[in-house]
mmCIF file of C-alpha atoms in Angstrom:
data_model
loop_
_atom_site.group_PDB
_atom_site.id
_atom_site.type_symbol
_atom_site.label_atom_id
_atom_site.label_comp_id
_atom_site.label_asym_id
_atom_site.label_seq_id
_atom_site.Cartn_x
_atom_site.Cartn_y
_atom_site.Cartn_z
ATOM 1 C CA GLY V 11 35.381 79.614 200.627
ATOM 2 C CA ASP V 12 35.313 80.726 196.983
ATOM 3 C CA SER V 13 35.757 77.929 194.307
ATOM 4 C CA VAL V 14 35.770 77.793 190.377
ATOM 5 C CA THR V 15 34.344 74.676 188.404
ATOM 6 C CA GLN V 16 35.092 74.105 185.481
ATOM 7 C CA MET V 17 34.005 71.406 182.573
ATOM 8 C CA GLU V 18 36.828 68.865 182.355
ATOM 9 C CA GLY V 19 38.846 68.442 179.478
ATOM 10 C CA PRO V 20 40.672 67.930 177.104
ATOM 11 C CA VAL V 21 37.693 69.009 174.364
ATOM 12 C CA THR V 22 38.891 68.328 171.102
ATOM 13 C CA LEU V 23 37.229 70.205 167.968
ATOM 14 C CA SER V 24 37.463 70.547 164.038
ATOM 15 C CA GLU V 25 38.361 73.895 163.327
ATOM 16 C CA GLU V 26 35.509 76.253 162.587
ATOM 17 C CA ALA V 27 33.380 74.531 165.148
ATOM 18 C CA PHE V 28 31.705 76.305 168.011
ATOM 19 C CA LEU V 29 33.331 76.392 171.258
ATOM 20 C CA THR V 30 31.900 76.682 174.572
ATOM 21 C CA ILE V 31 33.536 75.791 177.991
ATOM 22 C CA ASN V 32 31.481 76.191 180.888
ATOM 23 C CA CYS V 33 32.778 77.660 184.601
ATOM 24 C CA THR V 34 30.730 78.133 187.504
ATOM 25 C CA TYR V 35 31.797 79.717 190.927
ATOM 26 C CA THR V 36 30.849 80.024 194.527
ATOM 27 C CA ALA V 37 31.407 83.418 196.108
ATOM 28 C CA THR V 38 29.978 85.162 199.245
ATOM 29 C CA GLY V 39 30.141 88.615 197.340
ATOM 30 C CA TYR V 40 30.567 90.179 193.853
ATOM 31 C CA PRO V 41 33.846 88.785 192.555
ATOM 32 C CA SER V 42 35.454 90.102 189.143
ATOM 33 C CA LEU V 43 35.315 86.717 186.848
ATOM 34 C CA PHE V 44 38.215 86.069 184.173
ATOM 35 C CA TRP V 45 39.504 83.853 182.019
ATOM 36 C CA TYR V 46 43.228 83.032 181.560
ATOM 37 C CA VAL V 47 44.880 80.937 178.801
ATOM 38 C CA GLN V 48 47.983 79.077 178.697
ATOM 39 C CA TYR V 49 49.540 78.670 174.952
ATOM 40 C CA PRO V 50 52.159 75.324 175.046
ATOM 41 C CA GLY V 51 55.135 76.617 175.880
ATOM 42 C CA GLU V 52 53.862 79.731 177.423
ATOM 43 C CA GLY V 53 53.292 81.898 180.117
ATOM 44 C CA LEU V 54 49.448 82.126 181.851
ATOM 45 C CA GLN V 55 48.112 85.268 179.903
ATOM 46 C CA LEU V 56 44.544 87.025 180.220
ATOM 47 C CA LEU V 57 42.130 86.271 178.179
ATOM 48 C CA LEU V 58 39.301 88.549 178.824
ATOM 49 C CA LYS V 59 37.417 89.773 181.837
ATOM 50 C CA ALA V 60 34.307 91.192 183.340
ATOM 51 C CA THR V 61 33.926 92.946 186.500
ATOM 52 C CA LYS V 62 30.593 93.245 187.524
ATOM 53 C CA ALA V 63 27.089 91.578 186.548
ATOM 54 C CA ASP V 64 25.573 91.094 183.245
ATOM 55 C CA ASP V 65 28.936 93.001 181.556
ATOM 56 C CA LYS V 66 30.425 90.747 178.722
ATOM 57 C CA GLY V 67 34.223 90.416 178.314
ATOM 58 C CA SER V 68 35.705 90.211 175.099
ATOM 59 C CA ASN V 69 38.917 89.337 173.074
ATOM 60 C CA LYS V 70 40.343 87.713 170.285
ATOM 61 C CA GLY V 71 36.799 86.196 169.336
ATOM 62 C CA PHE V 72 36.145 84.786 172.302
ATOM 63 C CA GLU V 73 33.234 86.205 174.775
ATOM 64 C CA ALA V 74 31.845 85.205 178.218
ATOM 65 C CA THR V 75 29.018 87.020 179.831
ATOM 66 C CA TYR V 76 28.966 87.068 183.842
ATOM 67 C CA ARG V 77 25.637 86.191 184.892
ATOM 68 C CA LYS V 78 24.782 86.600 188.576
ATOM 69 C CA GLU V 79 21.820 84.333 188.879
ATOM 70 C CA THR V 80 23.329 81.521 187.706
ATOM 71 C CA THR V 81 26.719 82.016 188.929
ATOM 72 C CA SER V 82 28.492 81.386 185.500
ATOM 73 C CA PHE V 83 30.853 82.932 183.291
ATOM 74 C CA HIS V 84 30.901 80.454 180.235
ATOM 75 C CA LEU V 85 33.524 81.102 177.126
ATOM 76 C CA GLU V 86 32.042 80.646 173.915
ATOM 77 C CA LYS V 87 33.758 80.949 170.191
ATOM 78 C CA GLY V 88 31.744 81.225 167.350
ATOM 79 C CA SER V 89 34.888 79.709 164.885
ATOM 80 C CA VAL V 90 37.648 77.838 166.787
ATOM 81 C CA GLN V 91 41.572 77.766 164.853
ATOM 82 C CA VAL V 92 43.764 75.765 165.455
ATOM 83 C CA SER V 93 46.028 78.698 167.068
ATOM 84 C CA ASP V 94 43.489 78.093 169.983
ATOM 85 C CA SER V 95 44.837 75.006 171.172
ATOM 86 C CA ALA V 96 45.787 75.920 174.595
ATOM 87 C CA VAL V 97 44.713 75.043 178.292
ATOM 88 C CA TYR V 98 42.188 77.854 179.654
ATOM 89 C CA PHE V 99 41.517 78.687 182.924
ATOM 90 C CA CYS V 100 38.478 80.364 184.551
ATOM 91 C CA ALA V 101 38.802 82.541 187.696
ATOM 92 C CA LEU V 102 37.250 84.889 190.052
ATOM 93 C CA ASN V 103 38.802 87.489 192.892
ATOM 94 C CA GLU V 104 37.088 88.709 195.597
ATOM 95 C CA PHE V 105 38.551 91.287 197.395
ATOM 96 C CA THR V 106 37.395 90.178 201.060
ATOM 97 C CA GLY V 107 39.406 91.244 204.523
ATOM 98 C CA GLY V 108 42.287 92.779 202.711
ATOM 99 C CA GLY V 109 43.104 89.340 201.204
ATOM 100 C CA ASN V 110 43.234 89.821 197.128
ATOM 101 C CA LYS V 111 43.877 86.472 195.019
ATOM 102 C CA LEU V 112 42.749 84.672 192.281
ATOM 103 C CA THR V 113 41.166 81.534 192.589
ATOM 104 C CA PHE V 114 41.481 79.373 189.696
ATOM 105 C CA GLY V 115 39.443 76.568 188.111
ATOM 106 C CA THR V 116 41.679 73.152 187.083
ATOM 107 C CA GLY V 117 41.353 74.123 183.423
ATOM 108 C CA THR V 118 40.151 72.702 180.385
ATOM 109 C CA GLN V 119 42.718 71.860 177.573
ATOM 110 C CA LEU V 120 41.229 72.674 173.904
ATOM 111 C CA LYS V 121 42.426 70.774 170.730
ATOM 112 C CA VAL V 122 41.541 71.929 167.264
ATOM 113 C CA GLU V 123 42.586 69.786 164.918
ATOM 114 C CA LEU V 124 41.841 70.295 161.110
ATOM 115 C CA GLY N 1 57.519 97.093 177.904
ATOM 116 C CA ALA N 2 58.770 94.599 179.922
ATOM 117 C CA GLY N 3 56.660 92.042 181.662
ATOM 118 C CA VAL N 4 56.960 89.922 184.807
ATOM 119 C CA SER N 5 60.352 88.100 184.843
ATOM 120 C CA GLN N 6 61.249 85.555 186.943
ATOM 121 C CA THR N 7 64.597 83.596 188.029
ATOM 122 C CA PRO N 8 65.739 80.907 187.851
ATOM 123 C CA SER N 9 63.434 78.890 184.909
ATOM 124 C CA ASN N 10 64.719 75.834 186.175
ATOM 125 C CA LYS N 11 65.973 74.799 189.629
ATOM 126 C CA VAL N 12 66.743 71.522 190.746
ATOM 127 C CA THR N 13 67.523 70.599 194.301
ATOM 128 C CA GLU N 14 67.781 68.044 197.047
ATOM 129 C CA LYS N 15 65.738 66.955 199.641
ATOM 130 C CA GLY N 16 66.117 69.174 202.380
ATOM 131 C CA LYS N 17 68.002 71.885 200.787
ATOM 132 C CA TYR N 18 66.887 75.795 201.073
ATOM 133 C CA VAL N 19 66.120 77.256 197.509
ATOM 134 C CA GLU N 20 65.401 80.905 196.368
ATOM 135 C CA LEU N 21 63.039 82.087 193.981
ATOM 136 C CA ARG N 22 63.061 85.651 192.459
ATOM 137 C CA CYS N 23 60.540 87.730 190.540
ATOM 138 C CA ASP N 24 60.912 91.088 188.918
ATOM 139 C CA PRO N 25 57.640 92.716 188.775
ATOM 140 C CA ILE N 26 56.399 95.203 186.076
ATOM 141 C CA SER N 27 57.581 98.677 187.262
ATOM 142 C CA GLY N 28 55.309 100.685 189.256
ATOM 143 C CA HIS N 29 53.170 97.750 189.923
ATOM 144 C CA THR N 30 52.349 97.868 193.841
ATOM 145 C CA ALA N 31 50.611 94.482 194.349
ATOM 146 C CA LEU N 32 52.429 91.293 193.678
ATOM 147 C CA TYR N 33 51.407 87.536 194.264
ATOM 148 C CA TRP N 34 52.944 84.378 194.391
ATOM 149 C CA TYR N 35 51.284 81.130 193.156
ATOM 150 C CA ARG N 36 51.881 77.381 192.775
ATOM 151 C CA GLN N 37 50.889 75.571 189.878
ATOM 152 C CA SER N 38 50.956 71.830 189.866
ATOM 153 C CA LEU N 39 50.875 69.782 187.135
ATOM 154 C CA GLY N 40 47.388 69.292 185.656
ATOM 155 C CA GLN N 41 46.381 72.023 188.112
ATOM 156 C CA GLY N 42 45.285 75.702 188.058
ATOM 157 C CA PRO N 43 47.801 77.690 190.254
ATOM 158 C CA GLU N 44 46.757 78.282 193.953
ATOM 159 C CA PHE N 45 47.429 81.347 195.583
ATOM 160 C CA LEU N 46 50.575 81.372 198.066
ATOM 161 C CA ILE N 47 51.412 85.246 199.109
ATOM 162 C CA TYR N 48 50.139 88.733 198.236
ATOM 163 C CA PHE N 49 52.339 91.956 198.819
ATOM 164 C CA GLN N 50 50.818 95.352 198.443
ATOM 165 C CA GLY N 51 54.135 97.517 198.609
ATOM 166 C CA THR N 52 56.910 96.140 200.675
ATOM 167 C CA GLY N 53 54.239 94.139 202.920
ATOM 168 C CA ALA N 54 52.409 91.186 203.178
ATOM 169 C CA ALA N 55 49.066 91.800 203.162
ATOM 170 C CA ASP N 56 47.806 87.868 202.958
ATOM 171 C CA ASP N 57 49.939 84.795 203.253
ATOM 172 C CA SER N 58 47.276 82.939 204.044
ATOM 173 C CA GLY N 59 48.242 80.599 201.309
ATOM 174 C CA LEU N 60 51.247 79.665 202.382
ATOM 175 C CA PRO N 61 51.300 75.928 203.109
ATOM 176 C CA ASN N 62 53.240 76.095 206.047
ATOM 177 C CA ASP N 63 56.339 77.803 207.901
ATOM 178 C CA ARG N 64 59.274 76.266 205.385
ATOM 179 C CA PHE N 65 57.627 78.840 203.058
ATOM 180 C CA PHE N 66 58.616 82.412 203.765
ATOM 181 C CA ALA N 67 58.735 85.674 201.020
ATOM 182 C CA VAL N 68 59.840 89.138 200.932
ATOM 183 C CA ARG N 69 59.645 92.399 198.792
ATOM 184 C CA PRO N 70 61.622 94.538 201.241
ATOM 185 C CA GLU N 71 61.779 97.552 198.687
ATOM 186 C CA GLY N 72 58.298 97.249 197.208
ATOM 187 C CA SER N 73 59.538 96.033 193.624
ATOM 188 C CA VAL N 74 61.648 92.826 193.294
ATOM 189 C CA SER N 75 60.244 89.889 195.930
ATOM 190 C CA THR N 76 62.183 86.601 196.927
ATOM 191 C CA LEU N 77 60.077 83.355 197.855
ATOM 192 C CA LYS N 78 62.027 81.114 200.222
ATOM 193 C CA ILE N 79 61.754 77.279 201.089
ATOM 194 C CA GLN N 80 63.714 75.680 203.384
ATOM 195 C CA ARG N 81 64.377 71.754 203.978
ATOM 196 C CA THR N 82 62.523 71.281 200.755
ATOM 197 C CA GLU N 83 60.208 68.218 200.555
ATOM 198 C CA ARG N 84 59.186 66.280 197.198
ATOM 199 C CA GLY N 85 56.709 67.502 197.685
ATOM 200 C CA ASP N 86 57.080 70.994 197.096
ATOM 201 C CA SER N 87 57.869 70.410 193.284
ATOM 202 C CA ALA N 88 55.774 72.180 191.131
ATOM 203 C CA VAL N 89 55.654 75.505 188.968
ATOM 204 C CA TYR N 90 55.913 78.862 191.121
ATOM 205 C CA LEU N 91 54.240 81.819 189.462
ATOM 206 C CA CYS N 92 54.675 85.356 190.174
ATOM 207 C CA ALA N 93 52.259 88.207 189.135
ATOM 208 C CA SER N 94 52.095 91.497 189.539
ATOM 209 C CA SER N 95 49.114 94.269 189.033
ATOM 210 C CA PRO N 96 49.083 98.230 188.872
ATOM 211 C CA SER N 97 47.229 98.228 192.388
ATOM 212 C CA GLY N 98 45.593 95.877 195.120
ATOM 213 C CA ASP N 99 42.077 96.482 193.002
ATOM 214 C CA SER N 100 40.165 92.819 192.692
ATOM 215 C CA THR N 101 38.909 94.111 189.436
ATOM 216 C CA ASP N 102 43.017 94.602 188.156
ATOM 217 C CA THR N 103 44.480 92.221 185.464
ATOM 218 C CA GLN N 104 47.130 90.218 187.166
ATOM 219 C CA TYR N 105 50.172 89.890 184.513
ATOM 220 C CA PHE N 106 51.986 86.413 185.053
ATOM 221 C CA GLY N 107 55.710 85.883 185.003
ATOM 222 C CA PRO N 108 57.000 82.381 182.427
ATOM 223 C CA GLY N 109 57.321 81.123 186.502
ATOM 224 C CA THR N 110 60.117 78.858 188.239
ATOM 225 C CA ARG N 111 59.800 74.969 187.655
ATOM 226 C CA LEU N 112 60.913 73.597 191.235
ATOM 227 C CA THR N 113 61.885 69.979 190.856
ATOM 228 C CA VAL N 114 62.989 68.017 194.509
ATOM 229 C CA LEU N 115 64.893 65.147 194.381
#
């Protein structure tokens, strides 16, 4: 079945550092790919998405490119801020046989320090 | 506009009791989903509704779990004979249609604790 693998956290960075959170997936077809973020004390919210190969999703300075050849969707940001501290979840949705569901990775906690 | 709401925000119950968790989706969204999130894990799919019907209930762990959406809007997740292993945060999400490219909008969750 479908699965998502994320790098384990916590990831601790200094403010203005470069961020990469790796995400790879397994799927039988052509899924849509998502990054969701959960800030402390808040609910899950969409950060960005890409729905076909080579698409780049971007939002709030974060970017991720859908790489079908490497089955990856790595999250990057050039300069992180303390306010980016949160848990980041990579997810995929592959509509098969009438089912429609997100399959999530285990999440990566990011801590940004001054 | 209003987002997805869930009630109650917290529910503490005793082993063996029955609980109901409610979800109010974004108005006009035809698709509704339930997920369960354990500590330190990503959400796990439980069930997906398209309109009033359950299109995919493959994630329900056993027959103690049941969900309804009788009028195609509000949904209730029902858990019978609760067990300590049912303790988790139960998340509801909705999306405009059932397309896999849709963004799913999540509610704040109901934290269920079974003593």
